[in-house]
Structures are given as structure tokens and as C-alpha cells.
XYZ file of C-alpha atoms in Angstrom:
546
model
C 86.189 2.741 -36.372
C 89.220 0.919 -36.915
C 91.964 2.757 -39.034
C 92.007 0.146 -41.360
C 87.701 1.154 -42.171
C 87.825 4.775 -41.717
C 87.501 7.343 -44.136
C 90.325 8.650 -45.708
C 91.125 11.924 -45.989
C 92.851 13.778 -48.875
C 95.318 15.714 -47.778
C 94.861 19.644 -46.977
C 95.649 21.852 -50.132
C 96.399 25.717 -49.360
C 97.033 28.006 -52.591
C 98.790 30.449 -52.864
C 98.243 33.509 -54.819
C 98.933 37.408 -56.229
C 102.929 37.172 -55.639
C 105.944 36.436 -57.087
C 107.023 32.812 -56.804
C 110.716 32.023 -57.148
C 110.454 28.602 -59.069
C 112.484 27.145 -62.156
C 109.620 25.177 -63.260
C 108.162 28.365 -64.030
C 110.243 31.868 -63.340
C 106.629 33.749 -64.289
C 104.638 31.992 -61.720
C 102.441 34.406 -59.329
C 100.772 31.403 -57.540
C 101.327 27.791 -56.136
C 99.720 24.831 -54.612
C 100.618 22.914 -51.886
C 99.022 19.281 -51.016
C 99.784 17.865 -47.669
C 103.598 18.080 -47.432
C 104.645 18.613 -50.901
C 104.249 21.326 -53.595
C 101.517 20.616 -55.799
C 101.324 23.008 -58.642
C 103.124 26.264 -59.606
C 101.932 28.518 -62.521
C 100.180 31.708 -63.301
C 97.369 34.049 -61.223
C 94.583 32.905 -63.973
C 95.388 29.277 -63.813
C 95.129 29.862 -59.541
C 91.041 30.549 -60.170
C 90.626 27.390 -61.368
C 92.394 25.600 -58.154
C 90.350 28.070 -55.720
C 86.878 26.359 -55.481
C 88.884 23.147 -54.043
C 91.819 24.851 -51.638
C 91.598 24.255 -47.857
C 93.249 27.411 -47.456
C 93.996 30.861 -50.202
C 96.625 32.735 -49.426
C 96.792 36.651 -50.380
C 100.303 37.181 -50.864
C 99.636 40.822 -51.683
C 102.759 41.141 -54.353
C 104.908 39.228 -51.069
C 107.618 36.568 -52.819
C 107.518 33.242 -51.879
C 111.137 31.029 -52.167
C 112.219 28.030 -50.964
C 113.336 27.694 -47.030
C 116.621 28.638 -46.630
C 119.084 25.532 -45.477
C 122.046 26.494 -42.934
C 124.646 24.071 -43.799
C 126.939 24.376 -40.606
C 125.285 25.191 -37.173
C 125.618 24.655 -33.394
C 121.710 25.260 -31.713
C 122.624 24.708 -28.294
C 125.546 27.624 -27.781
C 123.410 29.743 -30.508
C 120.863 29.449 -28.056
C 123.161 30.016 -24.887
C 124.135 32.958 -27.138
C 120.596 34.244 -27.759
C 119.258 34.022 -24.345
C 122.532 34.204 -21.960
C 126.466 36.075 -22.411
C 126.902 37.498 -25.718
C 129.986 39.734 -25.806
C 129.847 40.327 -29.355
C 128.669 44.128 -28.829
C 130.849 44.565 -25.899
C 133.012 47.492 -28.598
C 135.760 47.322 -26.271
C 137.651 45.526 -23.201
C 135.972 47.716 -20.269
C 132.522 47.080 -22.440
C 133.558 43.290 -22.077
C 133.929 43.068 -18.599
C 130.970 45.286 -17.807
C 128.709 42.553 -19.136
C 130.299 39.793 -17.219
C 129.664 41.954 -14.287
C 126.147 42.149 -15.039
C 125.735 38.966 -16.001
C 127.497 37.188 -13.096
C 125.320 39.954 -10.705
C 121.563 38.388 -12.585
C 122.360 34.794 -12.592
C 121.825 33.104 -9.348
C 124.997 31.274 -7.832
C 125.876 27.471 -8.296
C 126.991 26.125 -11.792
C 129.558 27.984 -14.261
C 128.756 31.101 -16.219
C 128.875 30.834 -19.877
C 129.412 32.996 -22.158
C 130.363 34.038 -25.895
C 131.599 36.012 -28.927
C 134.633 38.175 -27.513
C 137.010 39.131 -30.719
C 139.720 41.435 -29.257
C 140.851 41.670 -32.371
C 138.007 43.920 -32.471
C 138.630 46.066 -29.639
C 140.973 49.501 -29.482
C 142.959 47.599 -26.264
C 143.867 44.305 -29.037
C 144.735 42.398 -25.995
C 142.196 39.943 -24.034
C 141.534 40.717 -20.320
C 144.093 38.904 -17.741
C 142.588 36.172 -15.544
C 142.512 38.772 -12.505
C 140.414 40.976 -14.490
C 138.077 38.151 -15.640
C 137.690 36.799 -11.758
C 137.259 39.874 -10.319
C 134.213 40.618 -13.648
C 133.153 37.234 -12.338
C 132.935 37.596 -8.573
C 135.286 35.297 -8.233
C 132.849 32.448 -9.931
C 133.879 29.564 -12.680
C 133.323 31.349 -16.180
C 133.894 29.692 -19.685
C 133.965 32.338 -22.319
C 134.191 31.035 -25.890
C 135.906 33.117 -28.309
C 133.856 34.306 -31.723
C 135.255 31.470 -33.604
C 134.763 29.103 -30.473
C 138.699 27.528 -31.099
C 139.563 29.316 -28.145
C 138.130 30.272 -24.895
C 138.790 32.772 -21.511
C 138.358 31.422 -17.956
C 138.503 32.129 -14.814
C 140.764 30.584 -11.529
C 137.406 29.118 -10.320
C 136.897 26.887 -13.540
C 140.811 25.576 -13.881
C 140.401 24.692 -10.570
C 137.659 22.193 -11.555
C 139.693 20.720 -14.703
C 142.794 18.511 -12.668
C 145.834 18.772 -14.290
C 144.630 21.063 -17.510
C 148.229 22.987 -16.710
C 149.744 20.839 -18.632
C 147.579 20.260 -21.285
C 148.545 21.344 -24.807
C 147.086 24.821 -25.209
C 147.213 26.235 -22.151
C 148.131 29.466 -20.810
C 148.909 30.894 -17.396
C 146.891 33.955 -18.729
C 145.676 34.629 -22.224
C 143.384 32.287 -23.933
C 143.040 28.328 -23.693
C 142.996 26.431 -27.352
C 143.528 22.971 -28.070
C 143.509 20.107 -25.847
C 142.926 22.888 -22.548
C 140.310 24.168 -24.461
C 138.659 20.862 -25.152
C 139.102 19.920 -21.398
C 137.685 23.525 -19.861
C 134.850 23.354 -22.166
C 133.450 19.543 -21.750
C 133.908 21.207 -17.487
C 131.762 23.782 -18.112
C 129.304 22.349 -20.459
C 128.859 19.556 -18.254
C 126.828 22.204 -15.876
C 124.306 22.736 -18.002
C 120.958 20.696 -17.311
C 118.879 19.343 -19.853
C 116.159 21.622 -19.349
C 119.156 24.514 -19.914
C 119.398 22.414 -23.063
C 116.535 22.164 -24.280
C 115.641 25.966 -23.578
C 118.910 27.123 -25.710
C 118.268 24.461 -28.540
C 114.158 25.882 -28.718
C 115.448 29.636 -28.794
C 117.839 28.935 -31.833
C 115.548 26.548 -33.858
C 112.811 29.706 -33.530
C 115.500 32.237 -34.659
C 115.836 30.273 -37.033
C 111.929 30.014 -38.696
C 111.748 33.049 -37.771
C 114.446 33.837 -40.495
C 113.442 31.643 -43.099
C 115.600 28.599 -42.313
C 113.641 25.570 -42.596
C 116.577 23.343 -42.300
C 119.820 22.688 -40.125
C 123.151 20.645 -40.553
C 123.941 20.270 -36.498
C 127.584 19.845 -35.946
C 128.222 18.034 -33.425
C 131.346 16.250 -31.963
C 133.091 15.151 -28.503
C 135.454 17.997 -28.635
C 132.778 20.284 -29.298
C 129.138 19.114 -27.421
C 127.925 15.833 -25.974
C 125.996 13.129 -27.407
C 122.923 13.972 -25.205
C 122.795 17.608 -26.966
C 122.910 16.212 -30.468
C 120.032 13.396 -29.414
C 118.167 15.575 -27.634
C 118.487 18.240 -30.003
C 117.319 15.746 -32.918
C 114.313 14.540 -30.539
C 112.924 18.295 -30.256
C 113.453 19.174 -33.494
C 110.913 15.510 -34.268
C 108.344 16.334 -31.505
C 107.815 20.439 -31.920
C 107.058 22.320 -35.452
C 110.219 24.032 -36.360
C 113.523 23.372 -38.934
C 114.323 19.971 -40.233
C 117.875 18.935 -38.273
C 120.388 17.143 -39.704
C 122.718 15.717 -37.501
C 126.718 15.180 -37.951
C 128.744 13.574 -35.577
C 132.088 14.107 -35.389
C 134.377 11.354 -34.102
C 136.694 8.847 -36.146
C 135.709 6.025 -37.491
C 137.879 3.246 -38.141
C 135.402 0.677 -38.972
C 132.155 -0.719 -38.884
C 131.524 -0.362 -34.802
C 132.072 3.329 -35.121
C 129.713 3.630 -38.262
C 127.022 1.928 -36.328
C 127.314 4.283 -33.428
C 127.057 7.432 -35.123
C 124.316 5.912 -36.915
C 122.265 4.942 -34.025
C 123.212 9.042 -32.486
C 120.260 9.567 -35.530
C 123.249 11.293 -37.536
C 123.909 11.547 -41.695
C 126.938 11.769 -41.589
C 131.005 10.944 -39.619
C 131.546 14.822 -39.834
C 130.725 18.805 -39.376
C 133.274 19.408 -37.048
C 135.530 17.059 -36.996
C 138.806 18.653 -36.702
C 141.757 19.012 -39.026
C 142.987 22.506 -37.760
C 141.477 24.843 -35.623
C 140.479 28.739 -36.686
C 142.742 32.079 -38.281
C 141.431 34.040 -35.258
C 142.666 31.774 -32.463
C 146.143 31.011 -34.606
C 145.206 27.534 -34.492
C 144.535 27.049 -38.368
C 147.129 24.879 -39.880
C 149.463 26.523 -42.585
C 152.300 25.592 -44.872
C 154.069 29.670 -43.962
C 153.982 30.625 -40.470
C 151.072 33.308 -39.282
C 152.450 36.570 -40.110
C 151.684 37.758 -36.146
C 153.153 34.415 -34.752
C 156.321 32.765 -35.132
C 154.279 28.986 -35.722
C 151.954 26.983 -38.201
C 148.631 26.370 -36.113
C 147.559 22.923 -34.774
C 147.400 19.979 -37.191
C 144.795 17.453 -35.385
C 144.432 14.708 -38.128
C 146.911 12.932 -39.913
C 146.580 12.394 -43.678
C 146.647 8.700 -42.722
C 143.512 9.140 -39.974
C 141.757 11.071 -42.380
C 142.350 8.493 -45.344
C 141.218 5.999 -42.775
C 138.414 7.587 -41.686
C 137.111 8.249 -45.078
C 137.588 4.777 -46.781
C 135.713 3.347 -43.269
C 133.068 5.575 -43.856
C 133.250 4.882 -47.459
C 132.579 1.045 -46.522
C 129.682 1.867 -44.556
C 127.864 3.527 -47.087
C 128.284 6.846 -44.356
C 129.391 10.674 -45.187
C 132.656 11.405 -44.151
C 133.814 14.713 -43.609
C 135.850 17.221 -41.669
C 136.439 20.877 -40.315
C 140.091 22.601 -41.901
C 140.544 26.102 -42.500
C 144.388 26.793 -43.314
C 145.858 25.069 -46.637
C 148.185 22.157 -44.901
C 144.606 21.145 -43.296
C 143.081 21.334 -46.885
C 145.880 19.604 -48.535
C 145.775 16.683 -45.883
C 142.285 16.127 -46.367
C 142.223 16.338 -50.094
C 145.888 13.735 -49.706
C 143.724 11.674 -47.070
C 140.330 11.519 -49.544
C 142.966 10.290 -52.498
C 144.396 7.856 -50.868
C 140.894 6.524 -49.642
C 140.294 6.536 -53.196
C 143.021 4.293 -54.230
C 142.041 1.752 -51.281
C 138.086 1.779 -51.657
C 137.200 3.276 -55.506
C 136.898 6.502 -56.247
C 133.050 6.209 -57.862
C 132.549 4.716 -53.947
C 133.961 7.842 -52.752
C 132.606 10.132 -54.843
C 128.595 9.113 -54.715
C 129.009 9.813 -50.871
C 130.221 13.230 -51.471
C 131.603 13.909 -48.654
C 132.360 17.289 -46.928
C 135.041 19.932 -46.138
C 133.582 22.384 -43.349
C 134.983 26.341 -43.813
C 137.791 25.316 -46.877
C 138.928 28.627 -46.257
C 142.517 29.011 -47.359
C 142.548 26.581 -50.320
C 144.762 26.638 -53.047
C 144.276 26.771 -56.944
C 144.838 22.967 -57.365
C 142.972 22.171 -54.255
C 140.359 23.589 -55.693
C 140.579 20.992 -58.820
C 140.926 18.301 -56.494
C 137.708 19.169 -54.670
C 135.860 18.707 -57.597
C 137.899 15.692 -59.032
C 136.724 13.885 -55.697
C 133.593 15.250 -55.876
C 133.753 16.813 -51.924
C 131.770 19.356 -50.845
C 132.593 22.411 -49.635
C 130.482 23.798 -46.543
C 131.480 27.345 -46.613
C 130.179 30.828 -44.584
C 130.955 34.313 -46.556
C 129.716 36.055 -43.416
C 133.471 34.849 -41.968
C 134.989 37.593 -45.492
C 132.369 40.304 -43.910
C 133.648 39.566 -40.040
C 137.218 39.428 -40.914
C 138.341 40.173 -44.671
C 139.295 42.850 -46.827
C 143.017 44.807 -46.434
C 142.297 46.012 -43.068
C 140.773 43.065 -40.870
C 141.819 39.802 -38.746
C 143.056 37.855 -41.877
C 144.784 39.992 -43.017
C 146.759 40.528 -40.303
C 146.945 37.008 -38.574
C 148.326 36.248 -42.582
C 149.372 39.463 -44.554
C 147.190 40.921 -46.590
C 148.464 38.681 -49.825
C 147.382 35.835 -48.162
C 144.403 37.141 -47.099
C 143.187 38.130 -50.605
C 143.105 34.103 -51.314
C 140.774 33.565 -48.634
C 137.104 32.002 -49.193
C 137.576 31.903 -53.130
C 133.995 31.162 -53.908
C 133.677 32.315 -57.729
C 136.928 29.196 -58.403
C 135.198 27.181 -56.683
C 132.378 27.179 -58.235
C 134.065 27.115 -61.861
C 135.166 24.313 -60.959
C 132.152 22.593 -60.399
C 132.498 21.690 -56.807
C 128.714 21.956 -54.805
C 128.788 24.645 -52.341
C 126.579 24.958 -49.455
C 126.430 27.822 -47.234
C 126.065 27.810 -43.567
C 126.546 30.959 -40.362
C 128.862 28.255 -38.180
C 126.207 29.800 -35.783
C 126.755 31.174 -33.245
C 130.336 32.207 -35.049
C 128.081 34.337 -36.705
C 124.452 35.378 -36.498
C 121.585 32.858 -38.514
C 121.136 35.613 -41.152
C 120.487 34.007 -44.775
C 119.975 37.259 -46.538
C 123.071 38.537 -44.737
C 125.367 35.537 -46.139
C 124.427 36.085 -49.406
C 125.258 39.646 -49.493
C 128.419 38.423 -48.160
C 128.942 36.078 -51.248
C 128.051 38.656 -53.949
C 130.424 41.606 -51.957
C 133.133 39.150 -50.920
C 135.376 41.770 -49.556
C 137.787 40.357 -52.543
C 136.423 41.103 -56.190
C 137.589 38.269 -57.762
C 136.047 35.399 -55.248
C 132.679 37.625 -55.644
C 129.553 35.294 -57.137
C 125.675 36.629 -58.164
C 123.137 36.374 -56.044
C 121.184 33.517 -57.415
C 124.317 31.175 -57.055
C 124.529 31.933 -53.294
C 120.668 31.493 -53.131
C 121.602 28.057 -54.919
C 123.852 27.476 -52.212
C 122.340 28.589 -49.234
C 118.983 26.875 -50.514
C 119.136 23.332 -52.799
C 122.994 23.285 -51.526
C 122.446 22.858 -48.508
C 119.872 19.588 -49.286
C 122.651 18.118 -52.111
C 124.928 18.059 -48.963
C 123.197 15.640 -47.469
C 122.416 13.823 -49.946
C 119.080 14.973 -51.733
C 118.392 16.457 -54.984
C 114.692 16.555 -54.927
C 114.686 19.495 -52.224
C 115.642 23.043 -51.826
C 113.575 24.355 -54.420
C 109.851 25.241 -55.423
C 108.803 22.713 -58.130
C 105.901 20.067 -58.443
C 106.304 16.895 -56.081
C 109.238 19.021 -54.028
C 108.696 19.387 -50.422
C 106.415 21.706 -49.508
C 109.651 24.171 -47.134
C 109.303 27.762 -48.162
C 109.399 31.264 -46.938
C 107.013 34.037 -47.346
C 108.850 37.577 -47.933
C 108.436 41.042 -48.015
C 110.669 42.526 -50.081
C 111.528 45.778 -52.606
C 111.978 45.125 -56.648
C 113.508 41.809 -57.321
C 116.948 42.239 -59.762
C 119.114 40.379 -61.175
C 122.790 40.696 -59.383
C 125.934 39.656 -60.405
C 129.388 40.543 -60.455
C 129.577 39.954 -64.717
C 127.117 42.975 -65.978
C 127.163 40.577 -68.835
C 125.404 37.930 -67.125
C 123.404 40.732 -65.757
C 121.980 42.040 -68.932
C 122.048 38.218 -70.390
C 119.461 37.298 -67.503
C 117.345 40.147 -67.539
C 116.167 39.631 -71.045
C 112.649 38.253 -70.667
C 113.638 35.428 -72.875
C 116.408 33.938 -70.257
C 113.563 32.875 -67.947
C 115.664 33.747 -65.377
C 113.780 34.656 -61.890
C 114.806 37.923 -59.962
C 115.805 37.778 -56.208
C 116.106 40.748 -53.675
C 118.275 43.431 -54.124
C 121.239 42.976 -51.597
C 123.295 46.040 -52.227
C 125.084 46.902 -48.854
C 122.931 49.492 -47.220
C 119.495 48.455 -48.547
C 117.307 46.521 -45.994
C 116.839 43.352 -46.389
C 114.208 40.962 -46.700
C 111.704 40.372 -43.970
C 109.798 36.736 -43.260
C 106.573 36.568 -42.946
C 106.174 32.771 -42.876
C 108.101 29.519 -42.934
C 106.510 26.380 -43.509
C 108.258 22.910 -43.288
C 106.681 19.791 -45.129
C 103.193 21.946 -45.381
C 103.082 23.025 -41.468
C 103.951 26.726 -41.003
C 106.759 26.944 -38.276
C 106.672 31.010 -37.937
C 103.810 33.054 -38.964
C 103.307 36.962 -39.273
C 101.854 37.334 -42.619
C 98.910 39.024 -41.227
C 99.734 41.282 -38.917
């Protein structure tokens, strides 16, 4: 029988019932029907009776919550997987513990290649210093070792790795004893990652995607680029995501575009945009974020990687090619440089054309009130990571040491961005902070600076629909008829409405408001447990019936 004469098989229908369905289509819904890769219907338990007879599968939710799957709008899958499967220094409470982890990893790893690790943060150690190169050489047994800082903007290396990079001591960012930054760091990272085999890379990517699926994450934005990964890394990840059940992956490639040729090269990689980690500056933890005023604990203002003219040329070229542009910018000087560059591009190619492509800024941490207004005017998406504040915010945190308490209190102003109408997309920047969507929402709702807090509902939209809108899709990230069937099922407690403003809470909990509840994310309360994750109608993680 040929394909043209084969009988048509209607898409498989799955009916979920006896639960709580988080949907703007019906805030009181308890049931949902999925047909193929799309949501077909949402409604009440009584109405579900009429669909049960024709359903191919009926899922008894037993009171569980169904939500759209999360989107993590900024990740690094290979680095995340390597941290999950290899040397992760995040648990080290002090310098001796970090050195002990290195020794154990070196002893357990066969000789050959470079030892890779991630996650150290000396600001959390009582010694408040990084290990010396001699200490690292001893712990690694004389082997080449690359250890990225938690923010991935600096790294510790052993002498044996330095010996593999001719001329590294002459590069900007080289330090005889301390961490490598900027150009020296990029050179060391390339040398270290070049030793990762294709099999190791695929195993790491698979581990990251599986972890994401187990957390109810249905899509990831991979932020690659020549200074942070490789073309093979990005194309391999996209191929893996296409071939195996798991989260969707939208790739970004952080290479500078100046014309049609570079734009086409980005598209040929399978990327949806020329952005992600296209660095305008570095990070606060590594003293490389670009500031207008010097650091409180260093006598400089960080590093500028792209000029305003370069930003303008990139945005103009991408806009002309119909390609989304984006930048990594953390310090106020870097963010202002992006705004000035985007505005100059808009004067060149037209404001409406620039706005239509929803160009992105990753992190956007130390953003001024004027820049917030500029983001809204230029329709820039702020791709932000609330867990950064949970990790390093507050009057005693790393941010306050780097900037002083007053400047640090201005960081990550999510409420101001929302009030101005700036689209938000939430992510983790994993492995900088872990894949943890509900923890991300908790960090936004209970921001260490109270005036920057937003409602759980607003954060939830930023971590679901916001990620889809950031890639130009307005039809997804929500449970509604016709939307993609990307959803997660959760075991959780009572559903409530949480917001910083008690007036909003009172209005939202009135049944007439039709506001669906979400889990209680008060610090200390248990976070929801993922029971099943479904992407395009296909189950990619399942422990519903355990």
C-alpha cells in the first residue's frame, strides 16, 4: 500500500481529568484534551464525560496540577551536563573542600585529556581567596585542569594547561596566580574544551536535557558562541534534541554580524538568532561587568567587549536580514551601550523594523530607570535570571561587596521592567545557577530588594509564555485550545495567589476575577514535584504512576 492510499489515522487523543488545569481559557478547568501535538479542549469535569468514550488514553490526575511546560530562556547545555556528570565545585564550603574535590576527581579520571570542573565561588568561602596555582597543580597531580567560576567569566587553570596555550601569558586577562579573565580565559577555555570528545559532549548534553525534562522544562534557549562553545557543540545539541524525546531547543549563536554573509552563516547553524552570549561585557563576580563608576572593591570599571558602533552595526545588519539580534550586558555602562547602539540602528533601518524583531538583552542586571524606558520603547526583551539575586543579592551578598549596598540594591529591577512594559523571559544561565524553574519564580517573588518583587503569576508568565515570545512565538507557553501540547503535571499543595501588593491578592482571590492559583512559593515551603513532562504531545519524562 502506498503512502497516498494508506488510510488516514486521526491523531491520538489524550484526556486528562480530575485535576487543576492552569489556563486563561478557563480559570476553573479541571480537565484537558490533547489531540496529537496540540491542545484540543479545556473545561470542566462534567463536560469531560462526553469525551471519555472516544479518548485513546485517559489520565486520572488525582488532584494534580497541569501547567504549561516551562521555558528556560538562557542555558548552556554541554557545560550544564559536564557539571552534572563531572567535577562540580558548587558544594565546596571552603577552599580545602574544593581542593579535596579536585583530588578525588583527578584520582577517578583516567589519564589523558584535560580535567574539567565548574562552580567555584571564592566569595562564599571563609578564606575569601582562590587557590594558588601551586595548590591547583598539586591537587590535580600535575595534570591540565580547567575550572570555570560559577559565572563562567573567569577560570582557574593549572600550569599544565597553560603550557598547552602558546602565548597565553601575553593575552589580556592573564594573571600569574589568580583567575584568568577576558582573552586569556577564552583561550584557555578553547584549549580545554577542544579535548572533549564528541561522545563526551553528547553524553553531557543528554544529561542536561534529561534533567530539564525532569523539572517540567519543555524548551531551552541554548546560548552558544565562538567565545563560549563551538559550532559543533551547537549543531550537535540541535541534532540531539531533534532525534531524541526531550525538551525543544532554540539555538542562539553569539557571533558579530556585519552583513548578509554572517547572517546566513548563523542561520546555517540552525540558530534562531545572532545573540545570546554575544558579550558586551563580563560579570560582576569576576569584576568584568562594564560599569560607569569603579567597583567598590576594585579600582577599575570592568571590561568593554563591544563598542556602541559595533552594537549598532550588528543590530542593523541583523534587522536587514530579518534575524533576531541579542547581547550579553550586565553593567550599567554595557547596558547603556546596547541601548545607544540599538537606537542608532533604528535611526538607520527604521524603528518599526527594529521593534518587530524583538531583539534581546541577556541579564540586564544594573539597568538604570532611563534604560528601562528605552527597553520598552525599542521593544527589547529582557532575558533575566532571578536566581542571581537569590545567590548573590542582599546587603551582605557578593553584589554588595562588588558595588556597595546602594548600587547593589538597584540590580535586577523586575517590577520596574514589568511596569514599563518590557517583555521578560526567565532563565537560569545553567550551569551558572541550576535548572530550577519553581525556584526561579520564588527568587523573583521574594527578591532580596523588596521593591523589585513581582507576583508569582507574572513570574510564571515570564518563565512560560515569555520564553516563547522571546523567539517570536505568541501562540505557545499557555494552555489553550490550538496551542502546542507542551505541558507538565505537578504534585503540589494548595493553590494560592501570591503578589507583593496585598490589594492585588485580595482582588485576585475574589472568584469574580477568574484568576487561577499557583503553588505557594513562600521560602521554606516545599516546591512542586514534577510527575510528567510532555512536549508536542509526546511524554519526555514520566513518573506519574510511581
